[in-house]
Every structure is written in C-alpha cells, then in structure tokens.
Amino acid sequence: MSQGARDRRGEILAIAARLFARKGYRGTSMRDIGQEAGVLGGSLYHHIRSKDALFVELHNAALDAAEARIVAAVSKLDDPWARLEAACVAMLEIQLAPDSLTTPMMNDFREVPADVRAQLVARRDRFEKPFRDLVAALPLPYGADRSVYRNLLLAQLNSVADWYRPDGRLSPTEIGRQVALLVKGAAAS
C-alpha cells in the first residue's frame, strides 16, 4: 500500500471513529462514512472491508492506545497502591477527554451483531489484564475475592462518564485519585 493510500485510509478511519462516537454503531452507515470522507460507495470498500471490521478495528485501536497509556503510567512505580492510583487516573483521563473514543466505542456492545460482540469482549478482557495484575499485587484482606474487587473497581471507573461534568468541581485526575482512595479504604476495613 502506498503512503498516499495509507494516509487516505487513516483519514477515513478518523472520520469513521468520529461518526461512531457521535452516532453509535447502528446510527452510522458505510454511506455516512463515505459521504463524510468524500469517497464514493464502491471506492470506500477499497479501504475498508466492512462496517463490522471497521468498528472492531477502531474499538481495538482505542483500547490498545488506552492500555499502553495505563501501562506506561504505572511502569515506574513500585508501591501497589500508587500503581493502582496511577492506573485509575490514567483511565479516567482517557475516558473523560473531550475527544475520547474509548467510552463511546465501549458503550456500543449491545448494538453490534453477536460475532462482532464476541471480538469486542475478547479485546476488552485483554484490556483488563493490567488491572488484574495490579489487583493481584494489592495487600487485600484475607478472603477478599480479587476478581470481585477488580470488577467493582472497573465498574466504578467506567460509570464515571455517566455523571462527570467537565465544568464540575473535580478534574478526571482528582476523580481517579478519589476512586483509588475509596477502593484502598474498602480494602483496609
């Protein structure tokens, strides 16, 4: 593929990502993407196999970037609680960024066909590995179920987008620190 074709494909992917984020999986058609990109219907399939493949590619790319950022945020820290806090902060900074694709792409799980959903779930499960590792390293009380702890933590982090306001009292960084503080406090009791 020539550099020009790669650049054009990148432009189309960026347009598609914005449309999926704004209109959702069901609300976005290949025609919408082609029209926005200035590409005729048949020509679009030269760059993109299908709507489903495109959505999976964009979803996975968003999670790849988010995972890399979270791993980088914790990589230089030794204390398990500091590592968890850094991961919480990084995740919320990613999810709550005005141009975030991670949250809109993750929220469309129920809108996609079952075979696409299976691919998205598999990638999401791999995305959670850094959190599995972080929670595994925490000094939790005897009998604490680490899987339940991790799932509650991730559910809390993922729900922040439902109530967060950019003009609110706390920034994404501060909310991430508060979430980490609360889960640490829950472990101490």
PDB file of C-alpha atoms in Angstrom:
ATOM      1  CA  MET A   1       0.000   0.000   0.000  1.00  0.00           C
ATOM      2  CA  SER A   2       1.409   3.372  -0.982  1.00  0.00           C
ATOM      3  CA  GLN A   3       1.949   6.173   1.516  1.00  0.00           C
ATOM      4  CA  GLY A   4      -0.907   8.114  -0.100  1.00  0.00           C
ATOM      5  CA  ALA A   5      -3.273   5.159   0.275  1.00  0.00           C
ATOM      6  CA  ARG A   6      -2.217   4.704   3.925  1.00  0.00           C
ATOM      7  CA  ASP A   7      -2.797   8.401   4.579  1.00  0.00           C
ATOM      8  CA  ARG A   8      -6.215   8.279   2.916  1.00  0.00           C
ATOM      9  CA  ARG A   9      -7.171   5.167   4.885  1.00  0.00           C
ATOM     10  CA  GLY A  10      -6.082   6.952   8.081  1.00  0.00           C
ATOM     11  CA  GLU A  11      -8.332   9.896   7.214  1.00  0.00           C
ATOM     12  CA  ILE A  12     -11.251   7.543   6.606  1.00  0.00           C
ATOM     13  CA  LEU A  13     -10.622   5.764   9.919  1.00  0.00           C
ATOM     14  CA  ALA A  14     -10.578   9.086  11.786  1.00  0.00           C
ATOM     15  CA  ILE A  15     -13.844  10.148  10.158  1.00  0.00           C
ATOM     16  CA  ALA A  16     -15.447   6.780  10.904  1.00  0.00           C
ATOM     17  CA  ALA A  17     -14.304   6.920  14.532  1.00  0.00           C
ATOM     18  CA  ARG A  18     -15.878  10.351  14.991  1.00  0.00           C
ATOM     19  CA  LEU A  19     -19.134   9.181  13.376  1.00  0.00           C
ATOM     20  CA  PHE A  20     -19.292   6.016  15.504  1.00  0.00           C
ATOM     21  CA  ALA A  21     -18.584   8.078  18.622  1.00  0.00           C
ATOM     22  CA  ARG A  22     -21.304  10.592  17.762  1.00  0.00           C
ATOM     23  CA  LYS A  23     -23.986   8.378  16.174  1.00  0.00           C
ATOM     24  CA  GLY A  24     -23.207   4.920  17.529  1.00  0.00           C
ATOM     25  CA  TYR A  25     -22.788   1.671  15.648  1.00  0.00           C
ATOM     26  CA  ARG A  26     -26.374   1.434  14.411  1.00  0.00           C
ATOM     27  CA  GLY A  27     -26.638   5.105  13.554  1.00  0.00           C
ATOM     28  CA  THR A  28     -23.532   5.082  11.365  1.00  0.00           C
ATOM     29  CA  SER A  29     -23.658   3.635   7.873  1.00  0.00           C
ATOM     30  CA  MET A  30     -20.910   2.998   5.371  1.00  0.00           C
ATOM     31  CA  ARG A  31     -22.674   5.546   3.193  1.00  0.00           C
ATOM     32  CA  ASP A  32     -22.325   8.143   6.001  1.00  0.00           C
ATOM     33  CA  ILE A  33     -18.621   7.390   6.271  1.00  0.00           C
ATOM     34  CA  GLY A  34     -18.097   7.576   2.507  1.00  0.00           C
ATOM     35  CA  GLN A  35     -20.086  10.784   2.218  1.00  0.00           C
ATOM     36  CA  GLU A  36     -18.198  12.463   5.071  1.00  0.00           C
ATOM     37  CA  ALA A  37     -14.867  11.286   3.617  1.00  0.00           C
ATOM     38  CA  GLY A  38     -15.793  12.302   0.073  1.00  0.00           C
ATOM     39  CA  VAL A  39     -15.419   8.733  -1.162  1.00  0.00           C
ATOM     40  CA  LEU A  40     -17.881   7.052  -3.499  1.00  0.00           C
ATOM     41  CA  GLY A  41     -19.559   3.879  -2.236  1.00  0.00           C
ATOM     42  CA  GLY A  42     -17.532   1.270  -4.123  1.00  0.00           C
ATOM     43  CA  SER A  43     -14.257   3.096  -3.538  1.00  0.00           C
ATOM     44  CA  LEU A  44     -14.778   3.013   0.218  1.00  0.00           C
ATOM     45  CA  TYR A  45     -14.547  -0.793   0.165  1.00  0.00           C
ATOM     46  CA  HIS A  46     -11.079  -0.450  -1.319  1.00  0.00           C
ATOM     47  CA  HIS A  47     -10.028   0.983   2.058  1.00  0.00           C
ATOM     48  CA  ILE A  48     -12.468  -0.756   4.428  1.00  0.00           C
ATOM     49  CA  ARG A  49     -13.688  -4.395   4.334  1.00  0.00           C
ATOM     50  CA  SER A  50     -16.974  -3.895   6.168  1.00  0.00           C
ATOM     51  CA  LYS A  51     -18.679  -1.807   8.807  1.00  0.00           C
ATOM     52  CA  ASP A  52     -18.211  -4.601  11.336  1.00  0.00           C
ATOM     53  CA  ALA A  53     -14.496  -4.992  10.601  1.00  0.00           C
ATOM     54  CA  LEU A  54     -14.089  -1.219  10.760  1.00  0.00           C
ATOM     55  CA  PHE A  55     -15.819  -0.977  14.132  1.00  0.00           C
ATOM     56  CA  VAL A  56     -13.708  -3.809  15.579  1.00  0.00           C
ATOM     57  CA  GLU A  57     -10.516  -2.188  14.250  1.00  0.00           C
ATOM     58  CA  LEU A  58     -11.378   1.196  15.749  1.00  0.00           C
ATOM     59  CA  HIS A  59     -12.510  -0.310  19.053  1.00  0.00           C
ATOM     60  CA  ASN A  60      -9.315  -2.340  19.348  1.00  0.00           C
ATOM     61  CA  ALA A  61      -7.113   0.614  18.404  1.00  0.00           C
ATOM     62  CA  ALA A  62      -8.783   2.757  21.093  1.00  0.00           C
ATOM     63  CA  LEU A  63      -8.210   0.048  23.707  1.00  0.00           C
ATOM     64  CA  ASP A  64      -4.635  -0.563  22.521  1.00  0.00           C
ATOM     65  CA  ALA A  65      -3.829   3.124  22.990  1.00  0.00           C
ATOM     66  CA  ALA A  66      -5.584   3.257  26.366  1.00  0.00           C
ATOM     67  CA  GLU A  67      -3.845   0.113  27.607  1.00  0.00           C
ATOM     68  CA  ALA A  68      -0.434   1.403  26.538  1.00  0.00           C
ATOM     69  CA  ARG A  69      -1.045   4.667  28.382  1.00  0.00           C
ATOM     70  CA  ILE A  70      -2.168   2.889  31.559  1.00  0.00           C
ATOM     71  CA  VAL A  71       0.808   0.508  31.489  1.00  0.00           C
ATOM     72  CA  ALA A  72       3.174   3.461  30.989  1.00  0.00           C
ATOM     73  CA  ALA A  73       1.554   5.333  33.900  1.00  0.00           C
ATOM     74  CA  VAL A  74       2.267   2.505  36.351  1.00  0.00           C
ATOM     75  CA  SER A  75       5.579   1.284  34.953  1.00  0.00           C
ATOM     76  CA  LYS A  76       7.879   3.456  37.072  1.00  0.00           C
ATOM     77  CA  LEU A  77       6.058   2.948  40.365  1.00  0.00           C
ATOM     78  CA  ASP A  78       6.741   0.238  42.939  1.00  0.00           C
ATOM     79  CA  ASP A  79       4.075   0.712  45.615  1.00  0.00           C
ATOM     80  CA  PRO A  80       0.972  -1.341  44.664  1.00  0.00           C
ATOM     81  CA  TRP A  81      -1.453   1.350  45.860  1.00  0.00           C
ATOM     82  CA  ALA A  82       0.423   4.089  43.975  1.00  0.00           C
ATOM     83  CA  ARG A  83       0.339   1.885  40.865  1.00  0.00           C
ATOM     84  CA  LEU A  84      -3.415   1.399  41.229  1.00  0.00           C
ATOM     85  CA  GLU A  85      -3.959   5.127  41.679  1.00  0.00           C
ATOM     86  CA  ALA A  86      -1.885   5.899  38.575  1.00  0.00           C
ATOM     87  CA  ALA A  87      -3.934   3.387  36.582  1.00  0.00           C
ATOM     88  CA  CYS A  88      -7.229   4.882  37.810  1.00  0.00           C
ATOM     89  CA  VAL A  89      -6.079   8.403  36.956  1.00  0.00           C
ATOM     90  CA  ALA A  90      -4.829   7.367  33.505  1.00  0.00           C
ATOM     91  CA  MET A  91      -8.046   5.523  32.720  1.00  0.00           C
ATOM     92  CA  LEU A  92     -10.259   8.451  33.667  1.00  0.00           C
ATOM     93  CA  GLU A  93      -8.073  10.958  31.839  1.00  0.00           C
ATOM     94  CA  ILE A  94      -8.508   8.782  28.737  1.00  0.00           C
ATOM     95  CA  GLN A  95     -12.227   8.151  29.138  1.00  0.00           C
ATOM     96  CA  LEU A  96     -13.197  11.687  30.085  1.00  0.00           C
ATOM     97  CA  ALA A  97     -11.137  13.502  27.466  1.00  0.00           C
ATOM     98  CA  PRO A  98     -13.450  15.558  25.218  1.00  0.00           C
ATOM     99  CA  ASP A  99     -12.261  13.668  22.132  1.00  0.00           C
ATOM    100  CA  SER A 100     -12.288  10.225  23.777  1.00  0.00           C
ATOM    101  CA  LEU A 101     -13.203   7.328  21.532  1.00  0.00           C
ATOM    102  CA  THR A 102     -12.765   4.716  24.238  1.00  0.00           C
ATOM    103  CA  THR A 103     -16.031   5.320  26.081  1.00  0.00           C
ATOM    104  CA  PRO A 104     -18.307   5.674  23.028  1.00  0.00           C
ATOM    105  CA  MET A 105     -16.765   2.620  21.364  1.00  0.00           C
ATOM    106  CA  MET A 106     -17.114   0.551  24.546  1.00  0.00           C
ATOM    107  CA  ASN A 107     -20.709   1.633  25.096  1.00  0.00           C
ATOM    108  CA  ASP A 108     -21.958   0.119  21.831  1.00  0.00           C
ATOM    109  CA  PHE A 109     -21.528  -3.541  22.872  1.00  0.00           C
ATOM    110  CA  ARG A 110     -25.244  -4.269  22.746  1.00  0.00           C
ATOM    111  CA  GLU A 111     -25.715  -2.632  19.350  1.00  0.00           C
ATOM    112  CA  VAL A 112     -23.363  -4.837  17.369  1.00  0.00           C
ATOM    113  CA  PRO A 113     -24.017  -8.316  15.919  1.00  0.00           C
ATOM    114  CA  ALA A 114     -23.147 -11.263  18.194  1.00  0.00           C
ATOM    115  CA  ASP A 115     -19.980 -12.236  16.292  1.00  0.00           C
ATOM    116  CA  VAL A 116     -18.680  -8.675  16.496  1.00  0.00           C
ATOM    117  CA  ARG A 117     -19.589  -8.501  20.193  1.00  0.00           C
ATOM    118  CA  ALA A 118     -17.530 -11.639  20.836  1.00  0.00           C
ATOM    119  CA  GLN A 119     -14.482  -9.955  19.284  1.00  0.00           C
ATOM    120  CA  LEU A 120     -15.031  -6.786  21.321  1.00  0.00           C
ATOM    121  CA  VAL A 121     -15.441  -8.732  24.560  1.00  0.00           C
ATOM    122  CA  ALA A 122     -12.256 -10.704  23.878  1.00  0.00           C
ATOM    123  CA  ARG A 123     -10.298  -7.456  23.403  1.00  0.00           C
ATOM    124  CA  ARG A 124     -11.905  -5.884  26.457  1.00  0.00           C
ATOM    125  CA  ASP A 125     -10.889  -8.892  28.529  1.00  0.00           C
ATOM    126  CA  ARG A 126      -7.268  -8.466  27.365  1.00  0.00           C
ATOM    127  CA  PHE A 127      -7.526  -4.748  28.177  1.00  0.00           C
ATOM    128  CA  GLU A 128      -8.355  -5.662  31.774  1.00  0.00           C
ATOM    129  CA  LYS A 129      -5.114  -7.644  32.241  1.00  0.00           C
ATOM    130  CA  PRO A 130      -3.146  -4.692  33.691  1.00  0.00           C
ATOM    131  CA  PHE A 131      -5.915  -4.246  36.259  1.00  0.00           C
ATOM    132  CA  ARG A 132      -5.877  -7.976  37.063  1.00  0.00           C
ATOM    133  CA  ASP A 133      -2.127  -7.687  37.641  1.00  0.00           C
ATOM    134  CA  LEU A 134      -2.497  -4.529  39.739  1.00  0.00           C
ATOM    135  CA  VAL A 135      -5.213  -6.010  41.936  1.00  0.00           C
ATOM    136  CA  ALA A 136      -3.243  -9.261  42.297  1.00  0.00           C
ATOM    137  CA  ALA A 137      -0.368  -7.253  43.818  1.00  0.00           C
ATOM    138  CA  LEU A 138      -2.520  -5.386  46.365  1.00  0.00           C
ATOM    139  CA  PRO A 139      -2.341  -6.296  50.064  1.00  0.00           C
ATOM    140  CA  LEU A 140      -6.037  -7.099  50.352  1.00  0.00           C
ATOM    141  CA  PRO A 141      -7.554  -8.615  53.490  1.00  0.00           C
ATOM    142  CA  TYR A 142      -7.697 -12.374  53.803  1.00  0.00           C
ATOM    143  CA  GLY A 143     -10.718 -13.764  51.985  1.00  0.00           C
ATOM    144  CA  ALA A 144     -11.127 -10.773  49.651  1.00  0.00           C
ATOM    145  CA  ASP A 145     -12.101 -12.012  46.202  1.00  0.00           C
ATOM    146  CA  ARG A 146      -9.748 -10.231  43.820  1.00  0.00           C
ATOM    147  CA  SER A 147     -11.994 -10.824  40.841  1.00  0.00           C
ATOM    148  CA  VAL A 148     -14.945  -9.164  42.555  1.00  0.00           C
ATOM    149  CA  TYR A 149     -12.676  -6.343  43.756  1.00  0.00           C
ATOM    150  CA  ARG A 150     -11.328  -5.756  40.219  1.00  0.00           C
ATOM    151  CA  ASN A 151     -14.766  -5.874  38.619  1.00  0.00           C
ATOM    152  CA  LEU A 152     -16.193  -3.411  41.141  1.00  0.00           C
ATOM    153  CA  LEU A 153     -13.233  -1.097  40.567  1.00  0.00           C
ATOM    154  CA  LEU A 154     -13.633  -1.223  36.784  1.00  0.00           C
ATOM    155  CA  ALA A 155     -17.408  -0.766  37.038  1.00  0.00           C
ATOM    156  CA  GLN A 156     -16.845   2.324  39.187  1.00  0.00           C
ATOM    157  CA  LEU A 157     -14.294   3.753  36.754  1.00  0.00           C
ATOM    158  CA  ASN A 158     -16.482   3.024  33.741  1.00  0.00           C
ATOM    159  CA  SER A 159     -19.541   4.639  35.326  1.00  0.00           C
ATOM    160  CA  VAL A 160     -17.835   7.987  35.935  1.00  0.00           C
ATOM    161  CA  ALA A 161     -18.564   9.020  32.332  1.00  0.00           C
ATOM    162  CA  ASP A 162     -22.291   8.819  33.182  1.00  0.00           C
ATOM    163  CA  TRP A 163     -22.134  11.596  35.778  1.00  0.00           C
ATOM    164  CA  TYR A 164     -18.920  13.524  35.118  1.00  0.00           C
ATOM    165  CA  ARG A 165     -19.239  17.157  34.031  1.00  0.00           C
ATOM    166  CA  PRO A 166     -16.248  18.989  32.522  1.00  0.00           C
ATOM    167  CA  ASP A 167     -17.225  22.119  34.445  1.00  0.00           C
ATOM    168  CA  GLY A 168     -17.659  20.194  37.704  1.00  0.00           C
ATOM    169  CA  ARG A 169     -15.741  20.538  40.923  1.00  0.00           C
ATOM    170  CA  LEU A 170     -13.195  17.737  40.274  1.00  0.00           C
ATOM    171  CA  SER A 171     -10.988  17.004  37.301  1.00  0.00           C
ATOM    172  CA  PRO A 172     -10.593  13.487  35.852  1.00  0.00           C
ATOM    173  CA  THR A 173      -7.240  13.256  37.659  1.00  0.00           C
ATOM    174  CA  GLU A 174      -8.815  14.176  41.000  1.00  0.00           C
ATOM    175  CA  ILE A 175     -11.699  11.756  40.495  1.00  0.00           C
ATOM    176  CA  GLY A 176      -9.228   8.973  39.639  1.00  0.00           C
ATOM    177  CA  ARG A 177      -7.370   9.673  42.876  1.00  0.00           C
ATOM    178  CA  GLN A 178     -10.624   9.627  44.833  1.00  0.00           C
ATOM    179  CA  VAL A 179     -11.683   6.291  43.311  1.00  0.00           C
ATOM    180  CA  ALA A 180      -8.295   4.799  44.225  1.00  0.00           C
ATOM    181  CA  LEU A 181      -8.570   6.230  47.749  1.00  0.00           C
ATOM    182  CA  LEU A 182     -12.038   4.732  48.203  1.00  0.00           C
ATOM    183  CA  VAL A 183     -11.025   1.263  46.996  1.00  0.00           C
ATOM    184  CA  LYS A 184      -7.945   1.408  49.227  1.00  0.00           C
ATOM    185  CA  GLY A 185     -10.158   2.365  52.162  1.00  0.00           C
ATOM    186  CA  ALA A 186     -12.510  -0.505  51.372  1.00  0.00           C
ATOM    187  CA  ALA A 187      -9.556  -2.886  51.483  1.00  0.00           C
ATOM    188  CA  ALA A 188      -8.492  -1.565  54.897  1.00  0.00           C
ATOM    189  CA  SER A 189     -11.866  -2.177  56.542  1.00  0.00           C
TER     190      SER A 189
END
